[in-house]
Coordinates of C-alpha atoms in Angstrom, one line a residue:
Chain A
X567 CA -121.8 17.9 -82.6
X568 CA -119.4 20.3 -80.9
X569 CA -116.8 17.6 -80.5
X570 CA -117.1 16.7 -84.2
X571 CA -116.7 20.3 -85.2
X572 CA -113.5 20.6 -83.0
X573 CA -112.0 17.5 -84.6
X574 CA -112.8 18.6 -88.1
X575 CA -111.3 22.0 -87.3
X576 CA -108.1 20.3 -86.0
X577 CA -107.9 18.3 -89.2
X578 CA -108.4 21.4 -91.3
X579 CA -105.6 23.1 -89.4
X580 CA -103.3 20.1 -89.7
X581 CA -103.9 19.9 -93.5
X582 CA -102.4 23.4 -94.0
X583 CA -105.1 24.1 -96.6
X584 CA -107.5 27.0 -96.6
X585 CA -111.2 26.3 -96.0
X586 CA -112.1 26.5 -99.7
X587 CA -109.6 23.9 -100.8
X588 CA -110.4 21.7 -97.9
X589 CA -114.2 22.0 -98.6
X590 CA -113.6 21.2 -102.2
X591 CA -111.7 18.0 -101.3
X592 CA -114.6 16.8 -99.2
X593 CA -117.3 17.7 -101.7
X594 CA -118.7 20.7 -99.8
X595 CA -118.9 24.2 -100.9
X596 CA -117.2 26.9 -98.9
X597 CA -120.4 28.2 -97.2
X598 CA -121.6 24.7 -96.2
X599 CA -118.3 23.9 -94.6
X600 CA -118.4 27.3 -92.8
X601 CA -121.9 26.7 -91.6
X602 CA -121.0 23.2 -90.3
X603 CA -117.9 24.6 -88.5
X604 CA -120.0 27.4 -87.0
X605 CA -122.7 25.0 -85.8
X606 CA -125.4 26.2 -88.2
X607 CA -125.4 22.9 -90.1
X608 CA -124.6 19.4 -89.0
X609 CA -121.9 17.3 -90.7
X610 CA -123.6 14.4 -92.4
X611 CA -122.7 10.7 -92.6
X612 CA -121.2 11.3 -96.1
X613 CA -119.3 14.5 -95.1
X614 CA -117.7 12.6 -92.3
X615 CA -116.8 9.6 -94.5
X616 CA -115.2 11.9 -97.0
X617 CA -113.3 13.8 -94.3
X618 CA -112.2 10.4 -92.8
X619 CA -111.1 9.3 -96.3
X620 CA -109.1 12.4 -97.0
X621 CA -107.5 12.8 -93.6
X622 CA -106.8 9.1 -92.9
X623 CA -108.9 9.0 -89.7
X624 CA -111.9 6.9 -88.9
X625 CA -115.6 8.0 -88.9
X626 CA -115.9 6.6 -85.3
X627 CA -113.0 8.9 -84.2
X628 CA -114.7 11.9 -85.8
X629 CA -118.0 11.1 -84.0
X630 CA -116.6 10.1 -80.6
X631 CA -113.0 11.3 -80.4
X632 CA -112.0 7.8 -79.4
X633 CA -109.7 5.6 -81.4
X634 CA -109.1 1.9 -80.5
X635 CA -105.6 1.1 -79.2
X636 CA -105.0 -1.3 -82.1
X637 CA -105.8 1.4 -84.6
X638 CA -103.3 3.7 -83.0
X639 CA -100.7 1.0 -82.8
X640 CA -101.2 0.0 -86.4
X641 CA -100.9 3.7 -87.5
X642 CA -97.7 4.3 -85.5
X643 CA -95.8 1.1 -86.1
X644 CA -93.7 0.1 -89.1
X645 CA -92.3 -3.1 -90.6
X646 CA -93.6 -6.7 -89.9
X647 CA -95.3 -5.6 -86.7
X648 CA -97.5 -3.2 -88.7
X649 CA -98.7 -6.0 -90.9
X650 CA -99.6 -8.1 -87.9
X651 CA -101.3 -5.1 -86.3
X652 CA -103.3 -4.3 -89.4
X653 CA -104.6 -7.9 -89.4
X654 CA -105.3 -7.7 -85.7
X655 CA -107.2 -4.4 -86.2
X656 CA -109.3 -6.0 -89.0
X657 CA -110.1 -9.1 -86.9
X658 CA -110.8 -7.2 -83.7
X659 CA -113.1 -4.7 -85.5
X660 CA -115.0 -7.6 -87.1
X661 CA -115.4 -9.4 -83.8
X662 CA -116.6 -6.2 -82.0
X663 CA -119.1 -5.5 -84.8
X664 CA -120.3 -9.1 -84.7
X665 CA -120.8 -8.9 -81.0
X666 CA -123.3 -6.0 -81.5
X667 CA -125.2 -8.3 -83.9
X668 CA -125.4 -11.1 -81.4
X669 CA -122.2 -13.1 -82.0
X670 CA -120.1 -12.4 -78.9
X671 CA -116.7 -14.0 -78.5
X672 CA -117.0 -17.1 -76.3
X673 CA -114.0 -16.0 -74.2
X674 CA -113.5 -18.2 -71.2
X675 CA -110.8 -16.8 -68.8
X676 CA -109.6 -19.0 -66.0
X677 CA -111.7 -18.7 -62.9
X678 CA -108.7 -18.9 -60.5
X679 CA -107.1 -15.7 -59.2
X680 CA -103.5 -15.1 -60.1
X681 CA -101.6 -16.9 -57.3
X682 CA -98.9 -15.4 -55.2
X683 CA -95.2 -16.3 -55.4
X684 CA -92.6 -15.4 -58.0
X685 CA -93.6 -14.6 -61.5
X686 CA -92.3 -17.9 -62.6
X687 CA -94.4 -19.7 -60.0
X688 CA -97.4 -17.7 -61.0
X689 CA -96.9 -18.8 -64.6
X690 CA -96.6 -22.4 -63.7
X691 CA -99.8 -22.2 -61.5
X692 CA -101.7 -20.6 -64.3
X693 CA -100.5 -23.3 -66.7
X694 CA -101.7 -26.0 -64.3
X695 CA -105.2 -24.4 -64.3
X696 CA -105.1 -24.0 -68.1
X697 CA -104.1 -27.6 -68.6
X698 CA -107.0 -28.6 -66.3
X699 CA -109.3 -26.6 -68.6
X700 CA -107.9 -28.4 -71.7
X701 CA -108.5 -31.8 -70.1
X702 CA -112.0 -30.7 -69.0
X703 CA -112.8 -29.9 -72.7
X704 CA -111.7 -33.4 -73.6
X705 CA -108.7 -32.1 -75.6
X706 CA -105.1 -33.1 -75.7
X707 CA -102.1 -31.0 -76.5
X708 CA -100.5 -33.9 -78.4
X709 CA -103.5 -34.5 -80.6
X710 CA -105.2 -31.3 -81.5
X711 CA -103.6 -28.4 -83.5
X712 CA -102.7 -25.8 -80.9
X713 CA -104.6 -22.9 -82.5
X714 CA -107.8 -24.9 -82.7
X715 CA -107.3 -26.1 -79.1
X716 CA -106.8 -22.6 -77.7
X717 CA -109.9 -21.5 -79.6
X718 CA -112.0 -24.4 -78.3
X719 CA -110.8 -24.4 -74.7
X720 CA -110.4 -20.7 -74.1
X721 CA -112.6 -19.0 -76.7
X722 CA -109.8 -16.7 -77.9
X723 CA -109.4 -16.2 -81.7
X724 CA -106.1 -17.3 -83.2
X725 CA -104.9 -16.1 -86.5
X726 CA -101.6 -16.8 -88.4
X727 CA -100.7 -14.1 -90.9
X728 CA -98.0 -14.3 -93.6
X729 CA -95.0 -12.4 -92.3
X730 CA -91.3 -12.5 -93.1
X731 CA -89.0 -13.3 -90.3
X732 CA -88.7 -10.8 -87.5
X733 CA -92.0 -10.8 -85.7
X734 CA -93.4 -13.6 -83.6
X735 CA -96.8 -12.6 -82.5
X736 CA -99.2 -10.4 -80.5
X737 CA -102.1 -10.6 -78.1
X738 CA -104.9 -8.1 -78.5
X739 CA -107.5 -7.6 -75.8
X740 CA -110.7 -5.5 -75.6
X741 CA -114.0 -6.1 -73.8
X742 CA -115.4 -7.7 -76.9
X743 CA -112.4 -9.3 -78.6
X744 CA -109.5 -11.5 -77.4
X745 CA -107.2 -12.3 -80.2
X746 CA -103.8 -13.8 -80.8
X747 CA -102.0 -13.1 -84.1
X748 CA -98.9 -15.2 -85.0
X749 CA -96.5 -14.8 -87.9
X750 CA -96.0 -17.6 -90.3
X751 CA -92.9 -19.6 -89.4
X752 CA -90.8 -22.4 -90.7
X753 CA -90.1 -23.4 -87.1
X754 CA -93.2 -24.9 -85.7
X755 CA -92.0 -25.2 -82.1
X756 CA -91.2 -21.5 -82.0
X757 CA -94.7 -20.6 -83.3
X758 CA -96.2 -23.0 -80.8
X759 CA -94.3 -21.4 -78.0
X760 CA -95.3 -17.9 -79.1
X761 CA -99.0 -19.0 -79.1
X762 CA -98.7 -20.3 -75.6
X763 CA -96.8 -17.2 -74.5
X764 CA -99.6 -14.9 -75.9
X765 CA -102.3 -17.1 -74.3
X766 CA -100.5 -16.5 -71.0
X767 CA -100.7 -12.7 -71.5
X768 CA -104.4 -12.9 -72.4
X769 CA -105.2 -15.2 -69.4
X770 CA -103.4 -12.9 -67.0
X771 CA -105.0 -9.8 -68.6
X772 CA -101.5 -8.2 -68.9
X773 CA -102.6 -5.6 -71.4
X774 CA -105.9 -4.0 -72.2
X775 CA -105.1 -3.1 -75.8
X776 CA -102.3 -4.8 -77.5
X777 CA -99.1 -6.7 -76.5
X778 CA -96.4 -7.1 -79.1
X779 CA -93.8 -9.7 -79.1
X780 CA -91.3 -9.2 -81.9
X781 CA -89.0 -11.9 -80.5
X782 CA -90.3 -14.2 -77.8
X783 CA -86.8 -15.6 -77.2
X784 CA -85.3 -12.2 -76.7
X785 CA -83.2 -12.3 -73.4
X786 CA -83.6 -8.6 -72.6
X787 CA -87.4 -8.9 -72.9
X788 CA -87.4 -12.0 -70.7
X789 CA -86.4 -9.9 -67.7
X790 CA -89.7 -8.0 -67.8
X791 CA -92.0 -9.6 -65.0
X792 CA -95.0 -10.0 -67.3
X793 CA -92.8 -11.7 -70.0
X794 CA -91.2 -13.9 -67.3
X795 CA -94.6 -15.0 -66.2
X796 CA -95.8 -15.6 -69.8
X797 CA -92.6 -17.6 -70.6
X798 CA -93.0 -19.7 -67.5
X799 CA -96.7 -20.2 -68.4
X800 CA -95.8 -21.3 -72.0
X801 CA -93.1 -23.7 -70.8
X802 CA -95.3 -25.3 -68.2
X803 CA -98.3 -25.4 -70.5
X804 CA -96.4 -27.0 -73.4
X805 CA -94.1 -29.2 -71.4
X806 CA -96.2 -30.5 -68.5
X807 CA -94.0 -31.8 -65.6
X808 CA -96.2 -34.9 -65.2
X809 CA -95.7 -35.8 -68.8
X810 CA -91.9 -35.5 -68.4
X811 CA -91.8 -37.5 -65.2
X812 CA -93.9 -40.3 -66.7
X813 CA -91.8 -40.3 -69.9
X814 CA -88.6 -40.5 -67.8
X815 CA -90.0 -43.2 -65.6
X816 CA -87.6 -45.0 -63.4
X817 CA -85.1 -45.9 -66.2
X818 CA -84.5 -42.5 -67.7
X819 CA -84.6 -41.4 -71.3
X820 CA -82.5 -42.6 -74.2
X821 CA -81.7 -40.5 -77.2
X822 CA -84.5 -42.2 -79.1
X823 CA -87.2 -41.8 -76.4
X824 CA -86.1 -38.2 -76.0
X825 CA -86.6 -37.7 -79.7
X826 CA -90.0 -39.3 -79.6
X827 CA -91.0 -37.1 -76.6
X828 CA -89.9 -34.0 -78.4
X829 CA -92.1 -35.0 -81.4
X830 CA -95.1 -35.9 -79.1
X831 CA -94.9 -32.5 -77.4
X832 CA -94.0 -30.6 -80.6
X833 CA -91.3 -28.6 -78.8
X834 CA -87.7 -28.1 -79.7
X835 CA -85.2 -30.6 -78.3
X836 CA -83.3 -27.6 -76.9
X837 CA -86.3 -26.5 -74.7
X838 CA -87.1 -30.1 -73.8
X839 CA -83.5 -30.8 -72.7
X840 CA -83.4 -27.7 -70.5
X841 CA -86.7 -28.5 -68.9
X842 CA -85.6 -32.1 -68.2
X843 CA -82.4 -30.9 -66.6
X844 CA -84.2 -28.4 -64.4
X845 CA -86.4 -31.2 -63.1
X846 CA -83.3 -33.3 -62.6
X847 CA -84.6 -36.0 -64.9
X848 CA -81.3 -35.8 -66.9
X849 CA -77.8 -34.7 -65.9
X850 CA -75.9 -31.7 -67.3
X851 CA -73.8 -33.8 -69.6
X852 CA -76.8 -35.5 -71.2
X853 CA -78.6 -32.1 -71.4
X854 CA -75.6 -30.7 -73.4
X855 CA -75.7 -33.6 -75.8
X856 CA -79.5 -33.6 -76.3
X857 CA -80.0 -29.9 -76.7
X858 CA -77.7 -30.0 -79.8
X859 CA -80.2 -32.2 -81.6
X860 CA -82.3 -30.3 -84.2
X861 CA -86.1 -30.7 -84.4
X862 CA -85.7 -32.3 -87.9
X863 CA -83.1 -34.7 -86.5
X864 CA -85.3 -35.6 -83.6
X865 CA -88.2 -36.3 -86.1
X866 CA -85.8 -38.5 -88.1
X867 CA -84.6 -40.4 -85.0
X868 CA -88.2 -41.0 -84.0
X869 CA -89.2 -42.1 -87.5
X870 CA -91.7 -39.2 -87.7
X871 CA -90.3 -37.0 -90.4
X872 CA -93.5 -37.2 -92.4
X873 CA -95.4 -35.7 -89.4
X874 CA -92.7 -33.1 -88.9
X875 CA -93.0 -32.0 -92.5
X876 CA -96.7 -31.5 -92.0
X877 CA -96.1 -29.3 -88.9
X878 CA -93.6 -27.2 -90.8
X879 CA -96.1 -26.8 -93.6
X880 CA -98.9 -25.9 -91.1
X881 CA -96.7 -23.3 -89.3
X882 CA -95.8 -21.7 -92.7
X883 CA -99.5 -21.4 -93.8
X884 CA -101.7 -18.4 -92.9
X885 CA -104.8 -19.2 -91.0
X886 CA -107.8 -16.9 -90.4
X887 CA -109.2 -16.8 -86.9
X888 CA -111.3 -19.9 -86.5
X889 CA -114.1 -18.6 -84.2
X890 CA -114.5 -15.5 -86.2
X891 CA -114.7 -17.6 -89.4
X892 CA -117.4 -19.7 -87.7
X893 CA -119.4 -16.8 -86.4
X894 CA -119.2 -14.7 -89.6
X895 CA -120.6 -17.7 -91.5
X896 CA -123.4 -18.1 -88.9
X897 CA -124.2 -14.4 -89.2
X898 CA -124.4 -14.8 -93.0
X899 CA -126.6 -17.9 -92.7
X900 CA -129.0 -16.2 -90.4
X901 CA -129.3 -13.2 -92.8
X902 CA -127.7 -10.8 -90.3
X903 CA -124.9 -10.0 -92.8
X904 CA -124.0 -10.6 -96.4
X905 CA -121.5 -13.2 -97.4
X906 CA -118.8 -10.6 -98.0
X907 CA -117.2 -10.6 -94.4
X908 CA -116.9 -14.4 -94.5
X909 CA -115.4 -14.3 -98.0
X910 CA -113.0 -11.6 -96.9
X911 CA -111.8 -13.7 -94.0
X912 CA -111.2 -16.6 -96.3
X913 CA -109.5 -14.3 -98.8
X914 CA -111.7 -15.5 -101.7
X915 CA -113.9 -13.7 -104.2
X916 CA -117.5 -13.4 -102.9
X917 CA -119.2 -14.2 -106.2
X918 CA -117.1 -17.4 -106.6
X919 CA -117.8 -18.4 -103.0
X920 CA -121.5 -17.8 -103.4
X921 CA -121.6 -19.9 -106.6
X922 CA -119.8 -22.7 -104.8
X923 CA -122.1 -22.6 -101.8
X924 CA -125.2 -22.5 -104.1
X925 CA -123.9 -25.2 -106.5
X926 CA -125.7 -28.5 -106.3
X927 CA -123.4 -31.4 -105.3
X928 CA -122.3 -33.1 -108.5
X929 CA -121.6 -36.7 -109.1
X930 CA -118.6 -37.5 -111.3
X931 CA -119.7 -38.6 -114.7
X932 CA -123.4 -37.7 -114.2
X933 CA -124.5 -34.4 -115.7
Chain B
X657 CA -148.5 2.2 -104.2
X658 CA -147.1 5.1 -102.4
X659 CA -143.9 3.8 -100.9
X660 CA -140.7 5.5 -101.7
X661 CA -138.4 3.6 -104.1
X662 CA -134.7 3.6 -103.6
X663 CA -132.7 2.5 -106.7
X664 CA -129.0 1.9 -105.8
X665 CA -126.1 3.0 -107.9
X666 CA -125.9 -0.3 -109.8
X667 CA -129.5 0.3 -111.1
X668 CA -128.8 3.9 -112.0
X669 CA -125.7 2.8 -113.9
X670 CA -127.7 0.1 -115.8
X671 CA -130.1 2.6 -117.2
X672 CA -127.4 5.2 -117.8
X673 CA -125.3 2.7 -119.7
X674 CA -128.1 2.5 -122.3
X675 CA -129.0 6.2 -122.0
X676 CA -132.5 5.4 -120.8
X677 CA -132.7 7.0 -117.4
X678 CA -135.9 8.5 -118.6
X679 CA -137.5 5.0 -118.5
X680 CA -136.4 4.5 -114.9
X681 CA -137.8 8.0 -114.1
X682 CA -141.1 7.0 -115.6
X683 CA -141.2 3.7 -113.7
X684 CA -140.4 5.4 -110.4
X685 CA -143.2 7.7 -111.0
X686 CA -142.1 10.5 -108.7
X687 CA -141.4 8.1 -105.8
X688 CA -137.7 7.7 -106.4
X689 CA -135.4 8.6 -103.5
X690 CA -131.7 8.4 -102.9
X691 CA -129.4 8.9 -100.0
X692 CA -126.4 11.3 -100.1
X693 CA -123.9 8.4 -100.4
X694 CA -125.8 6.9 -103.4
X695 CA -125.9 10.4 -105.0
X696 CA -122.1 10.6 -104.4
X697 CA -121.5 7.1 -105.9
X698 CA -123.6 8.2 -108.9
X699 CA -121.5 11.3 -109.3
X700 CA -118.4 9.2 -109.3
X701 CA -119.9 6.8 -111.8
X702 CA -120.8 9.8 -114.1
X703 CA -117.1 10.0 -115.0
X704 CA -117.7 6.9 -117.2
X705 CA -121.5 7.1 -117.6
X706 CA -122.2 10.7 -118.5
X707 CA -126.1 10.5 -118.4
X708 CA -125.7 10.3 -114.6
X709 CA -124.3 13.8 -114.5
X710 CA -127.7 15.4 -115.0
X711 CA -129.4 13.4 -112.2
X712 CA -129.0 16.0 -109.3
X713 CA -130.3 18.9 -111.4
X714 CA -133.2 16.9 -112.8
X715 CA -134.4 16.3 -109.3
X716 CA -136.6 13.2 -109.9
X717 CA -134.8 11.4 -107.1
X718 CA -135.5 14.4 -104.9
X719 CA -132.7 15.9 -102.7
X720 CA -130.3 13.3 -101.4
X721 CA -131.3 12.2 -97.9
X722 CA -128.7 13.4 -95.4
X723 CA -128.1 11.6 -92.2
X724 CA -126.8 13.9 -89.5
X725 CA -127.6 12.4 -86.1
X726 CA -124.4 11.1 -84.5
X727 CA -126.0 7.8 -83.3
X728 CA -127.4 7.1 -86.8
X729 CA -124.0 7.8 -88.3
X730 CA -122.2 5.4 -86.0
X731 CA -124.8 2.7 -86.6
X732 CA -124.6 3.1 -90.3
X733 CA -120.8 2.8 -90.1
X734 CA -121.2 -0.4 -88.1
X735 CA -123.6 -1.9 -90.7
X736 CA -121.3 -0.8 -93.5
X737 CA -118.5 -2.8 -91.8
X738 CA -120.2 -5.8 -90.3
X739 CA -122.8 -6.4 -92.9
X740 CA -121.2 -5.3 -96.2
X741 CA -117.5 -5.8 -95.3
X742 CA -116.5 -2.2 -95.4
X743 CA -113.4 -1.1 -93.6
X744 CA -112.3 1.9 -91.6
X745 CA -109.5 2.5 -94.0
X746 CA -112.0 2.9 -96.9
X747 CA -114.9 4.8 -95.2
X748 CA -116.9 5.4 -98.4
X749 CA -117.0 1.7 -99.5
X750 CA -120.5 0.3 -99.2
X751 CA -121.7 3.5 -97.6
X752 CA -124.6 3.9 -100.0
X753 CA -125.9 0.4 -99.3
X754 CA -125.6 0.8 -95.5
X755 CA -127.3 4.2 -95.5
X756 CA -130.2 3.0 -97.7
X757 CA -130.8 -0.1 -95.6
X758 CA -130.6 1.9 -92.4
X759 CA -133.1 4.6 -93.3
X760 CA -135.6 2.1 -94.8
X761 CA -135.4 0.0 -91.6
X762 CA -135.2 2.7 -89.0
X763 CA -136.8 5.9 -90.2
X764 CA -140.6 5.8 -90.0
X765 CA -140.9 8.1 -93.0
X766 CA -139.4 5.4 -95.2
X767 CA -141.0 2.3 -93.7
X768 CA -142.1 0.0 -96.4
X769 CA -139.9 1.5 -99.1
X770 CA -138.5 -0.7 -101.9
X771 CA -134.8 -1.2 -102.4
X772 CA -133.9 -1.7 -106.0
X773 CA -130.5 -3.3 -106.6
X774 CA -128.8 -5.9 -108.8
X775 CA -126.3 -6.9 -106.1
X776 CA -127.1 -10.5 -105.0
X777 CA -125.6 -10.1 -101.6
X778 CA -127.5 -6.8 -100.9
X779 CA -130.7 -8.4 -102.1
X780 CA -130.4 -11.4 -99.9
X781 CA -129.6 -9.4 -96.9
X782 CA -132.5 -7.0 -97.5
X783 CA -134.9 -9.9 -97.8
X784 CA -133.8 -11.2 -94.4
X785 CA -134.4 -7.7 -93.0
X786 CA -137.9 -7.7 -94.4
X787 CA -137.2 -4.9 -96.8
X788 CA -139.1 -5.2 -100.1
X789 CA -136.6 -5.6 -102.9
X790 CA -136.7 -5.3 -106.7
X791 CA -134.2 -5.6 -109.4
X792 CA -133.6 -3.9 -112.8
X793 CA -135.6 -6.7 -114.4
X794 CA -138.6 -5.8 -112.2
X795 CA -138.3 -2.2 -113.3
X796 CA -138.5 -3.3 -116.9
X797 CA -141.5 -5.5 -116.2
X798 CA -143.3 -2.5 -114.7
X799 CA -142.3 -0.4 -117.7
X800 CA -143.7 -3.0 -120.0
X801 CA -146.9 -3.3 -118.0
X802 CA -147.3 0.5 -118.0
X803 CA -146.8 0.7 -121.8
X804 CA -143.6 2.7 -121.5
X805 CA -141.8 0.2 -123.7
X806 CA -142.6 -3.0 -125.6
X807 CA -141.5 -6.4 -124.1
X808 CA -139.2 -6.9 -127.1
X809 CA -137.8 -3.4 -126.6
X810 CA -137.2 -4.0 -122.9
X811 CA -135.6 -7.4 -123.7
X812 CA -133.2 -5.8 -126.1
X813 CA -132.5 -3.0 -123.7
X814 CA -131.5 -5.4 -120.9
X815 CA -129.2 -7.3 -123.3
X816 CA -127.6 -3.9 -124.2
X817 CA -127.0 -3.3 -120.5
X818 CA -125.3 -6.6 -120.2
X819 CA -123.3 -5.9 -123.3
X820 CA -122.1 -2.7 -121.6
X821 CA -120.5 -4.8 -118.9
X822 CA -123.4 -4.3 -116.5
X823 CA -124.1 -7.3 -114.2
X824 CA -127.8 -7.9 -113.8
X825 CA -130.3 -10.8 -113.9
X826 CA -131.5 -11.2 -117.5
X827 CA -134.8 -12.6 -118.8
X828 CA -134.7 -15.7 -120.9
X829 CA -137.1 -14.2 -123.4
X830 CA -139.2 -11.0 -124.0
X831 CA -142.2 -12.9 -122.8
X832 CA -140.7 -13.1 -119.3
X833 CA -141.0 -9.3 -119.1
X834 CA -144.8 -9.5 -119.6
X835 CA -145.7 -10.5 -116.0

């Protein structure tokens, strides 16, 4: 308990209070606190919870002296990033706790080593391996919603949290939890790019802890090698070269077929035009013309505005992490937990949820 | 029966709401126990339900059980979060439930104890953990069987609890309490 005592002493000092006032705040009398600090009495579970509550630290930190990176980041960050970090902290803690109860995250990293070459080449090679994994899983980037696809093919949790503009996403990684948190967005292609970018970070293992991306399109950030590799991964993953070459065929792309391709891949016309030009499938003049088309205009040209409106709505809607939702329900069903964590993930009242789950299926008009 | 009986704070509050903690005391028959976090929760509830204030000094729930081993403290915190949906930001929330479950399941001295609660989630979880559970309605049945109160009196008492905004399973009739 020596470590605990030291940490409580440091909190007492930081509080600026005398022992008596500090003791009163945590429900101990002066002599009990003194005995605990002198090693004659052990701090109890309740003492530590009350100290943690008063001093805004965690019980785990008081016991071990260790604080998860996400908790530190959430505590020391402000603005939109803090909201995302708080969500990441909640989800990661839930995942780590569930792992102890037998529901480990089904994380499936790529088996291939990171290849040599430039960072951009590394990103493209990783994307090829990731696309092979997607095909292996019988999935298609053009059919499935990307968050569900990433969860199914790679076993990382993907959450979308309600944020105002100004924060794209983050990747959080620990031994037990791999998590991507995205901000809600009215620009589906941007959210999709962010997701692929964060997946790139996770697959490479760029950060043990947390990797924040306030703005994935930030030019200064893009000069960082790991960002360069994640960007290259995201581009190659979302805009596969084979697909572009097939689409261009021998006759090239018209404005209409370009628009349809942009809708198929759910990427911005701007990014698509640049990629096509880099592969020399269109010339600079055509690139200049096509990159000015907006995503909404491309959808209209392709006759797919209805589909586009659904993508905007989806990207604007918060989403709890799918694998965590699944596993927390399974843990409830098996009796390993109460229904409360599952209800909390769904953001619903536990009593209402239980009533709904226990209600008999009704038939309209039959009582 | 010799097993310890652990009423949670919901049960203590039910009896306090109708000022009949004496009836609970009689049913528990000297076997009532509580953990330090349940005692703390009861002390907080005493702000609204004053009969709870006397519980520590009366001593019929014995001294609150303190958990001081670091590994126990960590496991309880994990159960509090993973099972009951507590968070690190609110370290006292669900601590009483987590402590009670933990000592019943893991401390030999409390093996076979009953957990008395009116929380549906806690009851379901405890059953899966093979912990014997009882509710306030069961306490009243025992009181009726022991002649501490008539079935009609117990029926009225439970309805008074519900009228005092307490959430508990209610009998359909007084007869139901004679079992």
